[in-house]
Tab-separated table of C-alpha atoms in Angstrom:
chain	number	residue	atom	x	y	z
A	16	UNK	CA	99.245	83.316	88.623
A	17	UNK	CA	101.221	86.083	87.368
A	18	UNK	CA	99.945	89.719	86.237
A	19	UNK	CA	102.539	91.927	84.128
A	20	UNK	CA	102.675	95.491	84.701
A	21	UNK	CA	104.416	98.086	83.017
A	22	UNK	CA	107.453	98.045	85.452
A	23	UNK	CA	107.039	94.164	87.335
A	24	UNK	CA	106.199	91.065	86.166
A	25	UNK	CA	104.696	89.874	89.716
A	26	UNK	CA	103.827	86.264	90.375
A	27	UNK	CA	101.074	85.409	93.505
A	28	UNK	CA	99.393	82.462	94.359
A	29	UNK	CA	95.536	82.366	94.793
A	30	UNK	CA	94.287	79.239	97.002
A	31	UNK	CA	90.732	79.051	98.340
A	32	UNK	CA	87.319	79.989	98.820
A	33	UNK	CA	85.442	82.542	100.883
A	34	UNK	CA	86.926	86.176	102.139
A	35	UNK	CA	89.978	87.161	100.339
A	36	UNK	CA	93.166	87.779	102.155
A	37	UNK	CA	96.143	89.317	100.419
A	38	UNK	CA	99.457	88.269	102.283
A	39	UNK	CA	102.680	90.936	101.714
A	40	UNK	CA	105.864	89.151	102.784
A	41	UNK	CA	108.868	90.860	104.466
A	42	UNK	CA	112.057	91.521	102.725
A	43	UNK	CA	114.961	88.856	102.166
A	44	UNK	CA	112.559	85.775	101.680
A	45	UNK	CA	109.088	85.386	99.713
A	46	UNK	CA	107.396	82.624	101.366
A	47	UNK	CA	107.705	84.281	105.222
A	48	UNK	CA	103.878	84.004	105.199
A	49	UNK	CA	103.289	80.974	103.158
A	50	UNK	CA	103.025	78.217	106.210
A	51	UNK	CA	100.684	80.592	107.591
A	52	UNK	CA	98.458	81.219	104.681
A	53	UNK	CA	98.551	77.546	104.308
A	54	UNK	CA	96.535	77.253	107.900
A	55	UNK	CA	93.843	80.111	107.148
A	56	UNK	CA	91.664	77.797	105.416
A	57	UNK	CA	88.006	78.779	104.873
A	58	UNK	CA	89.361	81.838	103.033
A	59	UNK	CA	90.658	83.049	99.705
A	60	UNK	CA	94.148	83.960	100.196
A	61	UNK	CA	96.359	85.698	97.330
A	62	UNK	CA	100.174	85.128	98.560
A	63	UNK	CA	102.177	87.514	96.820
A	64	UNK	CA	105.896	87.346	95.475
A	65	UNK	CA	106.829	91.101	95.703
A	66	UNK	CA	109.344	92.675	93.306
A	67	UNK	CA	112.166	91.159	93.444
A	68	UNK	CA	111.407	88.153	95.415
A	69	UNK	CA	110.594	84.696	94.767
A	70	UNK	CA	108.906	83.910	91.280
A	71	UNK	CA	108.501	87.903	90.682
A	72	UNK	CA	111.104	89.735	88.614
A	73	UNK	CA	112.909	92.821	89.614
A	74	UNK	CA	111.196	95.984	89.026
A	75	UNK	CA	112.301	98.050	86.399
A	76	UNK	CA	111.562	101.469	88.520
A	77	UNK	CA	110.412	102.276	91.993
A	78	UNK	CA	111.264	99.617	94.679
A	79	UNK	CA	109.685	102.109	97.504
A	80	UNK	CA	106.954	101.490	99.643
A	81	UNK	CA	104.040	103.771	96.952
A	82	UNK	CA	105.243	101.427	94.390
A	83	UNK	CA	104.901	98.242	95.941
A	84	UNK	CA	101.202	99.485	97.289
A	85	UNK	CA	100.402	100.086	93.634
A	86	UNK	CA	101.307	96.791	92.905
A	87	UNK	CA	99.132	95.259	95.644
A	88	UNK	CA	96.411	96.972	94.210
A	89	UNK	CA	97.104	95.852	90.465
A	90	UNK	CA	96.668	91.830	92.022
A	91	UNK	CA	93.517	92.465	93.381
A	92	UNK	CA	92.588	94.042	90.148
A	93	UNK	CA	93.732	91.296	88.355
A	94	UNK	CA	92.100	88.795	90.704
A	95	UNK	CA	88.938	90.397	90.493
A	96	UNK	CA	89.019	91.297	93.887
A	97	UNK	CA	87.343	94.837	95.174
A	98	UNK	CA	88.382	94.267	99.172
A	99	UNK	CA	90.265	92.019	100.932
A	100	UNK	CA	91.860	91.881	104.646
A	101	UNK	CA	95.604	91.971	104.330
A	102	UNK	CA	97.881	90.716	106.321
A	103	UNK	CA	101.743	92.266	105.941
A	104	UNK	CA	104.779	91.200	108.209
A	105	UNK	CA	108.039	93.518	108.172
A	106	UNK	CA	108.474	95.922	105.184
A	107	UNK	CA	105.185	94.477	103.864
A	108	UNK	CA	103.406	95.554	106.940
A	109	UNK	CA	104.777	99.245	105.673
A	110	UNK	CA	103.253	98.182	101.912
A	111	UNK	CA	100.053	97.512	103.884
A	112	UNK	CA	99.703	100.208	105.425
A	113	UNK	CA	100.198	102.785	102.232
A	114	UNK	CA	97.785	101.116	100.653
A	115	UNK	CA	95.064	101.167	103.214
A	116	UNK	CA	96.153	104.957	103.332
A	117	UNK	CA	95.816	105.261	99.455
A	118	UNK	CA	93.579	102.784	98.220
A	119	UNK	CA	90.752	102.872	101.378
A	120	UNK	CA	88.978	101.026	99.362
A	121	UNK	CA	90.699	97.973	99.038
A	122	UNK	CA	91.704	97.655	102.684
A	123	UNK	CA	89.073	96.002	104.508
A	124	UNK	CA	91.099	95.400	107.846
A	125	UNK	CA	94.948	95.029	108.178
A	126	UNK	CA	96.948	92.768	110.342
A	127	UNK	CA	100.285	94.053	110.633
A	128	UNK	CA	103.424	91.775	112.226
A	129	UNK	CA	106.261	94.062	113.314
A	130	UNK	CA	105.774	96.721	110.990
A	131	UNK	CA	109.562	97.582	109.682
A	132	UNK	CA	109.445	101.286	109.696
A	133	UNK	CA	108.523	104.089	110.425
A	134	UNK	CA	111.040	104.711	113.228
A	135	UNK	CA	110.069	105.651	117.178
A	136	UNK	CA	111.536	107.639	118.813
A	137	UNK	CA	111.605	105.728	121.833
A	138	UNK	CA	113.467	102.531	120.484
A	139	UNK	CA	116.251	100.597	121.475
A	140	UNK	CA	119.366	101.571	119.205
A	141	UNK	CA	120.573	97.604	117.167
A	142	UNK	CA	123.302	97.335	115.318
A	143	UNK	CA	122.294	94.381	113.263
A	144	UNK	CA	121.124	96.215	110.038
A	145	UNK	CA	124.063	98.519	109.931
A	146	UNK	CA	126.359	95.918	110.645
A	147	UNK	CA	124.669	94.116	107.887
A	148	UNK	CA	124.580	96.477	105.275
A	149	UNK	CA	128.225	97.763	105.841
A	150	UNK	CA	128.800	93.725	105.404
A	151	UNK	CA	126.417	94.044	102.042
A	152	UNK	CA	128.857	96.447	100.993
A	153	UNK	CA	131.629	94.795	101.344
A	154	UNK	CA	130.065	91.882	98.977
A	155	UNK	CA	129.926	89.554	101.647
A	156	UNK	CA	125.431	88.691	101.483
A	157	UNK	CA	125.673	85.595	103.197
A	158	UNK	CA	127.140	87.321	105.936
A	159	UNK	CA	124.709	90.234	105.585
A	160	UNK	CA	121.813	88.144	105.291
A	161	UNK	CA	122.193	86.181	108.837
A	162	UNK	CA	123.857	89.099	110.348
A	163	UNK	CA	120.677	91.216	110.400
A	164	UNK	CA	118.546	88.424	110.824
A	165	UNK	CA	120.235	86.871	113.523
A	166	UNK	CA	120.033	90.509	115.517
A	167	UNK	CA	115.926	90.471	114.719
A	168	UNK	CA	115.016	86.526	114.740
A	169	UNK	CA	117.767	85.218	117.404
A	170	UNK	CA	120.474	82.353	116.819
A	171	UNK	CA	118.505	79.996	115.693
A	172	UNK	CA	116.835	81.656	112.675
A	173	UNK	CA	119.269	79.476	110.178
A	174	UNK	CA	117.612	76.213	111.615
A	175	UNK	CA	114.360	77.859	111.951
A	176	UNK	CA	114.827	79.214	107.867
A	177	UNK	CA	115.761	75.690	106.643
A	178	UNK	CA	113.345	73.343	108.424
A	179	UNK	CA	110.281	75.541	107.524
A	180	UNK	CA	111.659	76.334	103.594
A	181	UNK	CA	114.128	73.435	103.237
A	182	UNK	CA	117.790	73.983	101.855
A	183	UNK	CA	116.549	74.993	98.380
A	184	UNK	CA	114.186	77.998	99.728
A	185	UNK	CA	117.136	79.024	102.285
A	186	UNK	CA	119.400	79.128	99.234
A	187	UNK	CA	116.859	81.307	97.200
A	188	UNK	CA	116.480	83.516	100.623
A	189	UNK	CA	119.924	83.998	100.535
A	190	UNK	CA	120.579	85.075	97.274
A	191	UNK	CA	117.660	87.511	97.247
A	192	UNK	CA	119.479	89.433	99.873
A	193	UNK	CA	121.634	91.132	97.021
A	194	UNK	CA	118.461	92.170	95.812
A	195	UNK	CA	117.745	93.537	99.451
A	196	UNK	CA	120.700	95.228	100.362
A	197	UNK	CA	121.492	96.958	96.929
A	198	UNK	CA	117.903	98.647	96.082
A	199	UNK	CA	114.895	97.969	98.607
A	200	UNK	CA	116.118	98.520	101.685
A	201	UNK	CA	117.740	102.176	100.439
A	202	UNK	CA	114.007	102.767	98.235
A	203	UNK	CA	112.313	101.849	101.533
A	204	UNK	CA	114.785	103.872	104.309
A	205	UNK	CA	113.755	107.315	103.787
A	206	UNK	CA	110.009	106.406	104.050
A	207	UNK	CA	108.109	107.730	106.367
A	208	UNK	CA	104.508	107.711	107.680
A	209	UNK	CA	102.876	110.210	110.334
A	210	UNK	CA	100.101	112.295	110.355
A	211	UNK	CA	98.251	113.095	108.129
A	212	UNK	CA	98.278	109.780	106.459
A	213	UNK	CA	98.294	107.741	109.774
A	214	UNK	CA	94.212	109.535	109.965
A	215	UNK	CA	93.965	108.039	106.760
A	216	UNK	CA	94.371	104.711	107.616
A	217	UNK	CA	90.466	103.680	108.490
A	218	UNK	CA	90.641	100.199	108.549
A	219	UNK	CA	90.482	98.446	112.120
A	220	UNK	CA	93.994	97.355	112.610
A	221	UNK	CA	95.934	94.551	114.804
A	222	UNK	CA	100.137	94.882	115.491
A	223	UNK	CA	101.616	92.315	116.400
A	224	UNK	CA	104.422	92.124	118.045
A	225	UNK	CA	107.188	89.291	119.311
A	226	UNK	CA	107.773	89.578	123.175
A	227	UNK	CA	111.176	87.555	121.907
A	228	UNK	CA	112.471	90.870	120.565
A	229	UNK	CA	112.811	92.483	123.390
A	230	UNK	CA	115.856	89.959	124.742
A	231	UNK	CA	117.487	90.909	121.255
A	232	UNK	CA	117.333	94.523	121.704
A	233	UNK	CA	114.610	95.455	118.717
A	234	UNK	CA	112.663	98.276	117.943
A	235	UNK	CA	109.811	96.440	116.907
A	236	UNK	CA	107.544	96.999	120.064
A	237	UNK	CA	108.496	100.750	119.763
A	238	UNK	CA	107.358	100.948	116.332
A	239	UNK	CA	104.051	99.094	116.761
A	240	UNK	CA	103.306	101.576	120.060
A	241	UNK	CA	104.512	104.701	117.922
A	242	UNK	CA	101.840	103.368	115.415
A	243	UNK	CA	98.907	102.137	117.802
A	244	UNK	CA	98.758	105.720	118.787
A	245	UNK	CA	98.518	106.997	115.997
A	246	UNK	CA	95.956	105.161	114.099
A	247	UNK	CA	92.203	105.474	114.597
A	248	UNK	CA	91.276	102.050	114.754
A	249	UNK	CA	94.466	99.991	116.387
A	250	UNK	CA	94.958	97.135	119.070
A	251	UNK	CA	98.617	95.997	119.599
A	252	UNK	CA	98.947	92.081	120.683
A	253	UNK	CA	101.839	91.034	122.367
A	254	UNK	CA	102.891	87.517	121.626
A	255	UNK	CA	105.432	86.158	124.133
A	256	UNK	CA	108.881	84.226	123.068
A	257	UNK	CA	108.306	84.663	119.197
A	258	UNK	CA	110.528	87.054	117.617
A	259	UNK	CA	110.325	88.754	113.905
A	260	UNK	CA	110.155	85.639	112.560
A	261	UNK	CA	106.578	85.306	114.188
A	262	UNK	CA	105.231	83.663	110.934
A	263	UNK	CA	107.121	80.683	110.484
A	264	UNK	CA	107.684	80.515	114.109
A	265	UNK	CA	104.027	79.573	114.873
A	266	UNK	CA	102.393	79.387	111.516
A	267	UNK	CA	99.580	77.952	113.192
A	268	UNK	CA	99.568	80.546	116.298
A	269	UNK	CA	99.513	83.377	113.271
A	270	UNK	CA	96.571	82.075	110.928
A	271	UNK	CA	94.371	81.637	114.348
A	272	UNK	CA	95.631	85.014	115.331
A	273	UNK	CA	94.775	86.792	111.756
A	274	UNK	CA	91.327	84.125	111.341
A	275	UNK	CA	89.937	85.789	114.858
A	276	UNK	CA	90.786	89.544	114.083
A	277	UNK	CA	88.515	88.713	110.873
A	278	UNK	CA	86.268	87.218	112.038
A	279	UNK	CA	85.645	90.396	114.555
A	280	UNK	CA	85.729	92.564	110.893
A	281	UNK	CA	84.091	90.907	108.130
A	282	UNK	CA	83.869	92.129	104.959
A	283	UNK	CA	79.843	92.283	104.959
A	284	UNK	CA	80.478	95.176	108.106
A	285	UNK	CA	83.384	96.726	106.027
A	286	UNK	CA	82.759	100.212	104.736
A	287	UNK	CA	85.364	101.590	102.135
């Protein structure tokens, strides 16, 4: 399915019957949530490409978190879809959580895995995404793509990347790190998200967070307890040995994770 806007043309996939889900992926790779959408059967779930990833183009404007929120909200437009739970891992967990500040009304109930930003204050100082970008800089995006993700994910996140997308979708990851490292990540560095617009945020909310990280020295678990205490309606789950790359780590562990959060939050008890 693809809906064109005036500054994306955005591909998503819609599979399913019954409560819609929209998934928001992280940055570098499009299908980060796809093996676990796959395993929430029983529901609609709309698995968005977002700009600049996968099947979607580039966008011709804003890459920043309010613009990406927008376009979530012009796919559930287009999908005929008035509320949805929404599941967003990494910088998508940041898209998720603008729009359930902006749009309360589309934002049923959010499941966020390892939110990317905003900062803590509190958190372990890692090198990998300055090393990474300072690599990006120097033209070198293989390099800067499993630098960074080697520093959040672990060694093995090349092996993990390839048998879960094959060679051809670890290719495509790899070459939308350009993409990355030249626009989002500098339209989505300076954003920030405290009070008031944390109060905002009504939806009943679930972090997740990968005990794994805290061998590699993330700020992940920081983040997610900088944001539990801020937000009315937050529980923080910590899952043990899974890292940032939760979702195609444990597919399977995910969709039970997200399909029992719902199921505590369906739409019929959902107030906008």
């Amino acid at each position: 399915m693809r809906v064109e806007l005036p500054d994306v043309s955005l591909f998503y996939d819609d599979i399913g019957e019954g409560e819609p889900v929209v998934f928001l992926h992280g940055s570098l790779c499009a299908d980060w949530l796809t093996p676990m959408a796959r395993e929430l059967t029983g529901f609609r779930r709309l698995v968005i490409h977002r700009a600049g990833y996968g099947r979607s183009e580039e966008p011709t404007s804003g890459a920043g978190v309010p613009a990406q929120a927008a376009h979530c909200a012009a796919v559930l437009a287009a999908a005929g879809v008035p509320r949805a739970h929404v599941v967003g891992h990494s910088a998508g967990a940041d898209i998720a959580l603008r729009l359930a500040c902006s749009r309360s009304d589309l934002a049923a109930s959010l499941v966020l895995l390892e939110p990317a930003l905003p900062r803590a204050d509190d958190e372990p100082a890692n090198p990998a995404m300055a090393t990474a970008i300072a690599e990006a800089r120097a033209g070198e995006w293989e390099a800067a793509f499993y630098t960074f993700l080697t520093g959040v994910c672990g060694p093995g996140v090349r092996r993990l990347l390839t048998d879960r997308l094959g060679e051809k979708g670890l290719a495509e990851a790899v070459a939308g790190s350009r993409y990355f490292f030249t626009r989002e990540s500098a339209a989505f560095g300076g954003w920030t998200f405290g009070a008031p617009r944390t109060s905002a945020v009504q939806a009943p909310t679930l972090l997740v967070v990968g005990g794994g990280g805290d061998r590699l020295g993330t700020p992940h678990r920081a983040r997610a307890a900088s944001l539990a205490a801020q937000l009315p309606h937050a529980e923080t789950l910590v899952v043990d040995d899974l890292t940032h790359a939760m979702p195609l780590e444990d597919p399977v562990l995910m969709a039970r994770i997200v399909r029992e959060f719902i199921a505590r939050h369906p739409l019929s008890e959902s107030v906008g």
